[in-house]
Amino acid sequence: MAASAFVAHLLALLAPAWGVAVLSTGLARLVFRRRQWRMRWWVCALAGGLLGSTVLLAGLVWTGEDGRMATYTALIAVQALLLSLVMQRPSPQ
């Protein structure tokens, strides 16, 4: 496989993770404007993208195929968990 084909396949594998991370973080920021967030927008999107990429790569290794519904379900669950942790208000001191 040529290097350009490998890069194209890798980008196609990881694109859903980064797309979901950016869209979910942006939409959550629009919907929940008055909440106190624990991270900046770009840090939350970066964390979601890296965490989602890890989930997709683990799903590829575990199932042996890309694009399984269980992998995408795990991706959405991990993104939702990350956003719920980031959106919690800090405890009063």
GROMACS .gro file of C-alpha atoms in nm, residues 44-83:
model
   40
   44CYS     CA    1  -1.264   1.977   2.516
   45ALA     CA    2  -1.279   1.914   2.140
   46LEU     CA    3  -0.916   1.798   2.138
   47ALA     CA    4  -0.977   1.562   2.431
   48GLY     CA    5  -1.289   1.427   2.262
   49GLY     CA    6  -1.105   1.374   1.935
   50LEU     CA    7  -0.816   1.191   2.098
   51LEU     CA    8  -1.045   0.982   2.317
   52GLY     CA    9  -1.270   0.902   2.021
   53SER     CA   10  -0.972   0.807   1.805
   54THR     CA   11  -0.859   0.569   2.075
   55VAL     CA   12  -1.205   0.411   2.088
   56LEU     CA   13  -1.217   0.366   1.710
   57LEU     CA   14  -0.869   0.215   1.698
   58ALA     CA   15  -0.954  -0.019   1.987
   59GLY     CA   16  -1.273  -0.120   1.806
   60LEU     CA   17  -1.075  -0.193   1.491
   61VAL     CA   18  -0.830  -0.410   1.683
   62TRP     CA   19  -1.100  -0.586   1.886
   63THR     CA   20  -1.347  -0.662   1.605
   64GLY     CA   21  -1.102  -0.677   1.315
   65GLU     CA   22  -1.323  -0.449   1.104
   66ASP     CA   23  -1.383  -0.078   1.073
   67GLY     CA   24  -1.732   0.064   1.094
   68ARG     CA   25  -1.899  -0.180   1.334
   69MET     CA   26  -2.205  -0.042   1.510
   70ALA     CA   27  -2.067  -0.144   1.850
   71THR     CA   28  -1.762   0.073   1.788
   72TYR     CA   29  -1.972   0.375   1.692
   73THR     CA   30  -2.196   0.317   1.994
   74ALA     CA   31  -1.890   0.318   2.218
   75LEU     CA   32  -1.771   0.636   2.044
   76ILE     CA   33  -2.096   0.819   2.121
   77ALA     CA   34  -2.102   0.688   2.479
   78VAL     CA   35  -1.745   0.804   2.545
   79GLN     CA   36  -1.811   1.147   2.393
   80ALA     CA   37  -2.126   1.188   2.605
   81LEU     CA   38  -1.939   1.082   2.918
   82LEU     CA   39  -1.663   1.332   2.849
   83LEU     CA   40  -1.911   1.616   2.796
   0.00000   0.00000   0.00000
